[in-house]
Short mmCIF file of C-alpha atoms and ligand atoms in Angstrom, two decimals:
data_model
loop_
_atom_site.label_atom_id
_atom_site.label_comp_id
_atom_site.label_asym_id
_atom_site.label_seq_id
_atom_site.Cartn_x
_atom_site.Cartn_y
_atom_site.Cartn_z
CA UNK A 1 -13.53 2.84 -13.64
CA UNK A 2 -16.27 4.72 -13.20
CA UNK A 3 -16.68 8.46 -11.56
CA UNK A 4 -15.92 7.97 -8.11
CA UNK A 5 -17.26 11.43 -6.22
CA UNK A 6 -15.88 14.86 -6.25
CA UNK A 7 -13.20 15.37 -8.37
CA UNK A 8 -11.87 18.81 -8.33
CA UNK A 9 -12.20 21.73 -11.11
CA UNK A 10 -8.27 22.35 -11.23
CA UNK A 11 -5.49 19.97 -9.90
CA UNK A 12 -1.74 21.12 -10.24
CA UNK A 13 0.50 18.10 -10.04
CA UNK A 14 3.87 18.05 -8.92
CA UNK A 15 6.01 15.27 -10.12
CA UNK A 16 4.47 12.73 -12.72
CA UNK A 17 6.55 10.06 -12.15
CA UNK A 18 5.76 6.82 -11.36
CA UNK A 19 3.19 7.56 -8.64
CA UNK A 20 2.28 10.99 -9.94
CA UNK A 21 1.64 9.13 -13.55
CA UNK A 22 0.00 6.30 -11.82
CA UNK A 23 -2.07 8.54 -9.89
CA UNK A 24 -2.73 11.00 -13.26
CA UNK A 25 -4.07 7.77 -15.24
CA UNK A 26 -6.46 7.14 -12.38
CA UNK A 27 -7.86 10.29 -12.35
CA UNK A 28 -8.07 10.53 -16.18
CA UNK A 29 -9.96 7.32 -16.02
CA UNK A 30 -11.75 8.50 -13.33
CA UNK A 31 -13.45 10.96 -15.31
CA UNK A 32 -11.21 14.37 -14.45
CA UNK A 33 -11.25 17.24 -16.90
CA UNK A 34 -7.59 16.69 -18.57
CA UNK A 35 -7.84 20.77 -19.26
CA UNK A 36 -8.64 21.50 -15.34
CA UNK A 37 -5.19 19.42 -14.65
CA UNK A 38 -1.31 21.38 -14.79
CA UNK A 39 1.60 19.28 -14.38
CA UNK A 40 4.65 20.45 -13.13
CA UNK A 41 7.81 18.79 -13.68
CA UNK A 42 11.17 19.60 -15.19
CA UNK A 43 11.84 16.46 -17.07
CA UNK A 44 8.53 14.82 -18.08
CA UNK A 45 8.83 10.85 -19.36
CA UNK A 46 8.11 10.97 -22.59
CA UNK A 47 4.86 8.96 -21.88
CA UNK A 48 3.64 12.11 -19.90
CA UNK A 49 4.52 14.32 -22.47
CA UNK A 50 2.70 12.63 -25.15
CA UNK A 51 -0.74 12.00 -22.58
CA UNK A 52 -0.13 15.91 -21.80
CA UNK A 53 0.00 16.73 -25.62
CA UNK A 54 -2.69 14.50 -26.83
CA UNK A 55 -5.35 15.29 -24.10
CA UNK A 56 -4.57 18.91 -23.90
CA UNK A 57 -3.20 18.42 -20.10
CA UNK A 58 -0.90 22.05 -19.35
CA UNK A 59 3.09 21.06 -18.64
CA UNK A 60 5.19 23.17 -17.17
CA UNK A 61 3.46 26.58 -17.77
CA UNK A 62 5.69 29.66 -18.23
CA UNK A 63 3.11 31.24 -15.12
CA UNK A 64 1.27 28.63 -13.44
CA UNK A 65 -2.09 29.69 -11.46
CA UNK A 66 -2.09 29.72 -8.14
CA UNK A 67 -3.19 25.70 -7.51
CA UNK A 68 -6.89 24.85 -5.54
CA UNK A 69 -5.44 21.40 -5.18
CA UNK A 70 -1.61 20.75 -5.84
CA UNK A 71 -0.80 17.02 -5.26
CA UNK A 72 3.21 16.35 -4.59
CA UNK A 73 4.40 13.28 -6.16
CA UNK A 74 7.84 14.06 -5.95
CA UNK A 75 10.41 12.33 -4.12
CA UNK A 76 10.61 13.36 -0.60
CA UNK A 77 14.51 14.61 -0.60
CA UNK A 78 13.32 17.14 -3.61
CA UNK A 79 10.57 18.46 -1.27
CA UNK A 80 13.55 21.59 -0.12
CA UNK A 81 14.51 22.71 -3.91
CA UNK A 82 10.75 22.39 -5.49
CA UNK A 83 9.32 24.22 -2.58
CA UNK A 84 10.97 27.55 -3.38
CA UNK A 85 9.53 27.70 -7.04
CA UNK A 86 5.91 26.01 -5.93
CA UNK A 87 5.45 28.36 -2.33
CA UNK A 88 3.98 30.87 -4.44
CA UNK A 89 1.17 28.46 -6.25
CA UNK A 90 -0.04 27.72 -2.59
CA UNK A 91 -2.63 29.84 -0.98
CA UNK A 92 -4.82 29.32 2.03
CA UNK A 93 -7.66 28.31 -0.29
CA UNK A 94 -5.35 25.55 -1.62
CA UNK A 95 -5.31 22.04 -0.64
CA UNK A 96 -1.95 20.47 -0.63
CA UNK A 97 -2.47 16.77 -1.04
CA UNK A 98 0.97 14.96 -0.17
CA UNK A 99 2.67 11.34 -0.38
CA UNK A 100 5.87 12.20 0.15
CA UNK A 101 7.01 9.35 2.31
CA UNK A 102 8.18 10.82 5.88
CA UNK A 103 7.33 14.24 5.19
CA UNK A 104 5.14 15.58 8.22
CA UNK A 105 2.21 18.18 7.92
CA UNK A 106 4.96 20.23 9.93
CA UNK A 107 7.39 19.84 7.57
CA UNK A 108 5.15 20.51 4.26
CA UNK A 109 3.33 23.57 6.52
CA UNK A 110 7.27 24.91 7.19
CA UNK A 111 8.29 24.18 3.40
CA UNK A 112 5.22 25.89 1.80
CA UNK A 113 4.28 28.90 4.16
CA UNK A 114 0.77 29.35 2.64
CA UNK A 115 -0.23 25.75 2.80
CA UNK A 116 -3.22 25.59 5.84
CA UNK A 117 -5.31 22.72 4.06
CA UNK A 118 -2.83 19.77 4.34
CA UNK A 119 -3.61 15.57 3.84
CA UNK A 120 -0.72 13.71 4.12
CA UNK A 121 -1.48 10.42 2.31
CA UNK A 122 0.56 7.07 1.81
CA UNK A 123 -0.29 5.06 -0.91
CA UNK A 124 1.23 1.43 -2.39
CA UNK A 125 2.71 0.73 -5.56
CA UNK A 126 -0.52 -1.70 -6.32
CA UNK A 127 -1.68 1.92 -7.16
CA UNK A 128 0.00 2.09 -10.31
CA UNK A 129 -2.58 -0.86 -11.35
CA UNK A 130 -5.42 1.03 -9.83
CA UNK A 131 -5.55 -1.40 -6.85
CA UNK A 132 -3.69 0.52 -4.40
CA UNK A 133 -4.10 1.03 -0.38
CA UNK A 134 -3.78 4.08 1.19
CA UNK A 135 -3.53 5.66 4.63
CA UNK A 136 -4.62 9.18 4.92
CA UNK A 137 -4.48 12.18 7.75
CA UNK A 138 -6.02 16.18 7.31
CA UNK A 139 -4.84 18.43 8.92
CA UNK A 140 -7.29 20.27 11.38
CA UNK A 141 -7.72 23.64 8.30
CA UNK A 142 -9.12 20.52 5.96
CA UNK A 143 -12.55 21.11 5.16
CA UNK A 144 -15.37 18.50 4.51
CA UNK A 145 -15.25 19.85 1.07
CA UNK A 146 -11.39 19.51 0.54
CA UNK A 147 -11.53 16.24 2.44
CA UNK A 148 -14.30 14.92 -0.10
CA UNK A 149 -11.53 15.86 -2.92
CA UNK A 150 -8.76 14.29 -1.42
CA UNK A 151 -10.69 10.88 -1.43
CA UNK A 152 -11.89 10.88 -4.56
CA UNK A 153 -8.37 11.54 -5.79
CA UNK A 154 -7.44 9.22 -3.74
CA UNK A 155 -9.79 6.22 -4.71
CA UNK A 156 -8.95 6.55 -8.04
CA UNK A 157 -5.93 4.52 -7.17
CA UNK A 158 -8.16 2.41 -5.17
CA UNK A 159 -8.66 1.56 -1.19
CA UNK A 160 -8.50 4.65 1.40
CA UNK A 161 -8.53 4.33 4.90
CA UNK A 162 -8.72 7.90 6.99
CA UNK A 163 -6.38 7.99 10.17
CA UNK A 164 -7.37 9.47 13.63
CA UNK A 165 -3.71 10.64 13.69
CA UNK A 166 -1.16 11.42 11.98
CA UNK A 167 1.39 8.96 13.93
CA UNK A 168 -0.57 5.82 12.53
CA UNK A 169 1.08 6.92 9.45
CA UNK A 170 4.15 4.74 10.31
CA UNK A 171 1.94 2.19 10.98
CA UNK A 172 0.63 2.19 7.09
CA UNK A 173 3.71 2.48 5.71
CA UNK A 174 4.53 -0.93 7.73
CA UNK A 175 1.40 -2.72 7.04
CA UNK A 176 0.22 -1.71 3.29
CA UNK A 177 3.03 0.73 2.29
CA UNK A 178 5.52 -1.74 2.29
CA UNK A 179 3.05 -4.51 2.41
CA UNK A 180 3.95 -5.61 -1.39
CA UNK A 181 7.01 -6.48 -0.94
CA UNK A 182 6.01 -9.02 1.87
CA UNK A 183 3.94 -10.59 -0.40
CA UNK A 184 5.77 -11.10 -3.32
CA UNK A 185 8.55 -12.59 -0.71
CA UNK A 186 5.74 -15.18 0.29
CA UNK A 187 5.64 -16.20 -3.53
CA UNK A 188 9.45 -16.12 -3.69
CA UNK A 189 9.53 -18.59 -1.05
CA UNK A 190 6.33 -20.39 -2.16
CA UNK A 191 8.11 -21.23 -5.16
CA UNK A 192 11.74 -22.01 -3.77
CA UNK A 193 9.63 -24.58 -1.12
CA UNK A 194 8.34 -25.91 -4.32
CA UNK A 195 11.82 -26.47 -5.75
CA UNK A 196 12.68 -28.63 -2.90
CA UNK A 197 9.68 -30.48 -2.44
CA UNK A 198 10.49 -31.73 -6.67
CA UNK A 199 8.68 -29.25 -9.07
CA UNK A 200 11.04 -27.41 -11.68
CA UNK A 201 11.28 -24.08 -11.11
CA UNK A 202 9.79 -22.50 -13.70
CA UNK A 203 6.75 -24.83 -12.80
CA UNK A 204 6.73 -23.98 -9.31
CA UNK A 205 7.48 -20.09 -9.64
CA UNK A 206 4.05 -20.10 -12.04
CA UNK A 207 1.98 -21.73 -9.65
CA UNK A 208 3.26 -19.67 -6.92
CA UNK A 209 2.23 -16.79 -8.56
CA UNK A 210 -0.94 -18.09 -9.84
CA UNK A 211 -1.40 -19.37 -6.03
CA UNK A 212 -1.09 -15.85 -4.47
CA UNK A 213 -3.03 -13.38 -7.69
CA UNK A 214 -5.70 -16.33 -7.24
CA UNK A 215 -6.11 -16.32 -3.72
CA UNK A 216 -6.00 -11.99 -3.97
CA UNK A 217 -8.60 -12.01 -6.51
CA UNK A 218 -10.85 -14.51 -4.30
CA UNK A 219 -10.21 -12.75 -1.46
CA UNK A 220 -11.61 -9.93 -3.21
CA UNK A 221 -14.68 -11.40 -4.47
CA UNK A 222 -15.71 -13.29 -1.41
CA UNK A 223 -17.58 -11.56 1.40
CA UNK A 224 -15.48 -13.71 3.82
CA UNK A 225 -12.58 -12.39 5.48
CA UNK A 226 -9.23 -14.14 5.28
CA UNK A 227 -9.54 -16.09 8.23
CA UNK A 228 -13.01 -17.88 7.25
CA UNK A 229 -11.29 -18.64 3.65
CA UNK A 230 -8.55 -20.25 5.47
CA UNK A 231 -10.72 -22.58 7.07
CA UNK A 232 -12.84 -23.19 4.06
CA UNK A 233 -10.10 -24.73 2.06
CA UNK A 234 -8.61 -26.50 5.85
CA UNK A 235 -10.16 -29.93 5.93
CA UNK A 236 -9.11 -31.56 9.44
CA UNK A 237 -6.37 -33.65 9.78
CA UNK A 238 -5.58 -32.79 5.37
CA UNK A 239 -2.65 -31.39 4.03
CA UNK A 240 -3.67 -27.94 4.45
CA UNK A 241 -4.22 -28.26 7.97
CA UNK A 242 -0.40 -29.84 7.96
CA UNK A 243 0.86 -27.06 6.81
CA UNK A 244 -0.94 -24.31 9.04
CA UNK A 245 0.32 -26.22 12.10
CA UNK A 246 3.81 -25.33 11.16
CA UNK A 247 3.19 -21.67 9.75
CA UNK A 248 0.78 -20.91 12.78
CA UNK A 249 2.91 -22.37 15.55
CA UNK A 250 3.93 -20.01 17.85
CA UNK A 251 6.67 -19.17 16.59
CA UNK A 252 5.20 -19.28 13.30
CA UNK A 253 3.85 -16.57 10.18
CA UNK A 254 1.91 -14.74 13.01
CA UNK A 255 5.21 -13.72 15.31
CA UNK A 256 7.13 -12.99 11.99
CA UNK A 257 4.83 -10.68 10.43
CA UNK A 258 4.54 -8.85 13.95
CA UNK A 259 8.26 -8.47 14.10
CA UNK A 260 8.52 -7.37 10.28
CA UNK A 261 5.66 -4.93 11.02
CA UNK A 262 7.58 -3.63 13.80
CA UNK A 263 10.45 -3.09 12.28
CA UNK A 264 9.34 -1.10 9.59
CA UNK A 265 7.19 1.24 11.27
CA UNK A 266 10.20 1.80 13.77
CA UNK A 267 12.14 2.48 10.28
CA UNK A 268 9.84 4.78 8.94
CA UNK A 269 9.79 6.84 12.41
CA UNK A 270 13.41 7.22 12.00
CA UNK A 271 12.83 7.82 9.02
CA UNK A 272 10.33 11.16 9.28
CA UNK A 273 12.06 11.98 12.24
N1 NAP B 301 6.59 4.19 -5.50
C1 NAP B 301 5.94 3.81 -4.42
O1 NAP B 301 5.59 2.64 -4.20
C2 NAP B 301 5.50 4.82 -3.38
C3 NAP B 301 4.66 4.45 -2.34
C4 NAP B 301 4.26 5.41 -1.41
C5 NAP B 301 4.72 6.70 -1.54
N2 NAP B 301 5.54 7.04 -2.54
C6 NAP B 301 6.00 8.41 -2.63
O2 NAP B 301 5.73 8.89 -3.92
C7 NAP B 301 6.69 9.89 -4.23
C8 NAP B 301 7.15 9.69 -5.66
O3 NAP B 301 7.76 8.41 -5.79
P1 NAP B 301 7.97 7.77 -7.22
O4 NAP B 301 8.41 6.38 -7.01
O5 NAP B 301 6.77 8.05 -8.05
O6 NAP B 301 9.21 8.66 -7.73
P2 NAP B 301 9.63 9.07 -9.21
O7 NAP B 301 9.16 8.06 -10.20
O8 NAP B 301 11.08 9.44 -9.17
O9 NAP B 301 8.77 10.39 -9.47
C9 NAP B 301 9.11 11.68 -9.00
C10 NAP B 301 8.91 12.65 -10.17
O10 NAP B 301 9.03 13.98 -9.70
C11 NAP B 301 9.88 14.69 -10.59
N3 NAP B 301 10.51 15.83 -9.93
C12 NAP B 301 11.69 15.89 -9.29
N4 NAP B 301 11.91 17.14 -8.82
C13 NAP B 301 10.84 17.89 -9.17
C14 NAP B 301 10.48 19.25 -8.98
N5 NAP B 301 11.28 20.12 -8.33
N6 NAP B 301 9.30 19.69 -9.47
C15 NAP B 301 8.51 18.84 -10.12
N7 NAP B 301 8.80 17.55 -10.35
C16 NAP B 301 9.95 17.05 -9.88
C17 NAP B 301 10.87 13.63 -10.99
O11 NAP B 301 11.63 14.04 -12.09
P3 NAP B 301 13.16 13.44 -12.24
O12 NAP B 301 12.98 11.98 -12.55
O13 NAP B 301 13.72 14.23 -13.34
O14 NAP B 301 13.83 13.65 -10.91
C18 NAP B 301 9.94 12.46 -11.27
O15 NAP B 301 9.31 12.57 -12.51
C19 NAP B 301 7.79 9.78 -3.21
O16 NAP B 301 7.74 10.92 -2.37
C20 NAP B 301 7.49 8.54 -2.44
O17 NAP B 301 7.79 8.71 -1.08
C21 NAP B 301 5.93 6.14 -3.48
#
């Protein structure tokens, strides 16, 4: 990947776990400074302490600086017990860039008293392959300068889509947040469909998978949304077209996926709430 805008001068980062690593690699890639980055966390993977140690990255300074960007990439039920030690890293100049899932601006503002600059960001685990989709929301003390930041952190780990508010964050974590799982479902059942219409599994779970990374990758390549590829490959009266009269019937993929969206944004308001 190439540089992708305006990477900031010093990044503390909070948690390098999955996400936090995933995120870190981007970044790296991206072109960031590995001596403008700190990591904090109390029990590095050994992956992250050997990246830290072979590019130089600081881990778990005896006196960290007070952070211009700190990026939390711990799990949300830590947020209480890290907050105490990292409150005094966060100053009004700093930008706290969060994807803790359910924690509010309000609640990161109220956990970190110094915090003013806040973006509360949900990403997808297609991040950890640098293909990720994230929502986004600033709070109002963002500025265009710290907003610029936050996206090109962001984009490291691929698409980002700014919110109006910060309520259509349930809405991301229904759609693309937990959007992964719905898809590897559709190859689960791709592939079980197969079973019964006479493939051996093994058969029919590779060309499931094959179907769905192919169709992603074209998807991706094509200037044509998903709706004109659809027809494309939907000759009328083929088999294609067969099966789109059952999975677009009204009671069909449409009224599912509407009901499974639902659901989980309803979750993830009881959730934050
Ligand atoms: N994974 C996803 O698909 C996804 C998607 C969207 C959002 N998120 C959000 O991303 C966040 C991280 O998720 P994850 O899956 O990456 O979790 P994870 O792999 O468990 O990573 C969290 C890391 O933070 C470390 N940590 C714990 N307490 C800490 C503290 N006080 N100070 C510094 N570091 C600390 C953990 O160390 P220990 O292992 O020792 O506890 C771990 O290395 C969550 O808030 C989640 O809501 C994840």
């Amino acid at each position: 990947m190439t540089a992708i805008g305006r990477l900031p001068a010093s990044l503390t980062l909070v948690g390098a776990g999955k996400m936090g690593g995933a995120m870190l690699a981007g970044w790296l890639e991206a072109g960031l400074d590995p001596r403008a980055v700190t990591i904090l966390d109390p029990a590095p993977s050994g992956a992250i302490a050997a990246l830290c140690a072979e590019r130089g990255i600081a881990l778990n300074p005896a006196d960290p600086a007070l952070a211009a960007v700190m990026v939390l990439g711990i799990k949300p039920q830590g947020l209480e017990a890290a907050a105490v030690a990292l409150s005094p890293l966060v100053g009004p100049g700093t930008l706290v860039l969060s994807i803790l899932a359910g924690k509010t601006i309000a609640d990161l503002k109220a956990r970190l008293p110094g915090a003013r600059a806040v973006v509360r960001a949900m990403p997808n685990l297609p991040a950890s392959v640098g293909r990720g989709a994230t929502g986004a929301v600033a709070s109002a003390e963002v500025t265009a300068e710290q907003r610029a930041v936050a996206e090109a952190l962001l984009s490291a780990a691929g698409l980002t889509e700014w919110l109006d508010a910060e309520a259509q964050i349930d809405a991301v974590t229904a759609v693309s947040g937990s959007g992964p799982a719905y898809v590897f479902l559709l190859v689960e059942a791709l592939a079980e469909a197969g079973v019964a219409a006479g493939l051996a599994p093994e058969v029919a779970a590779r060309l499931a998978r094959a179907t769905v990374t192919g169709s992603g990758a074209l998807l991706e390549a094509s200037p044509e949304d998903a709706a004109q590829l659809r027809r494309n490959v939907t000759s009328p009266g083929g088999t294609t077209a067969a099966a789109l009269d059952v999975l677009m019937r009204e009671d069909g993929l449409g009224r599912l996926m509407g009901e499974a969206v639902a659901a989980a944004k309803r979750r993830a308001g009881e959730l934050s709430g």
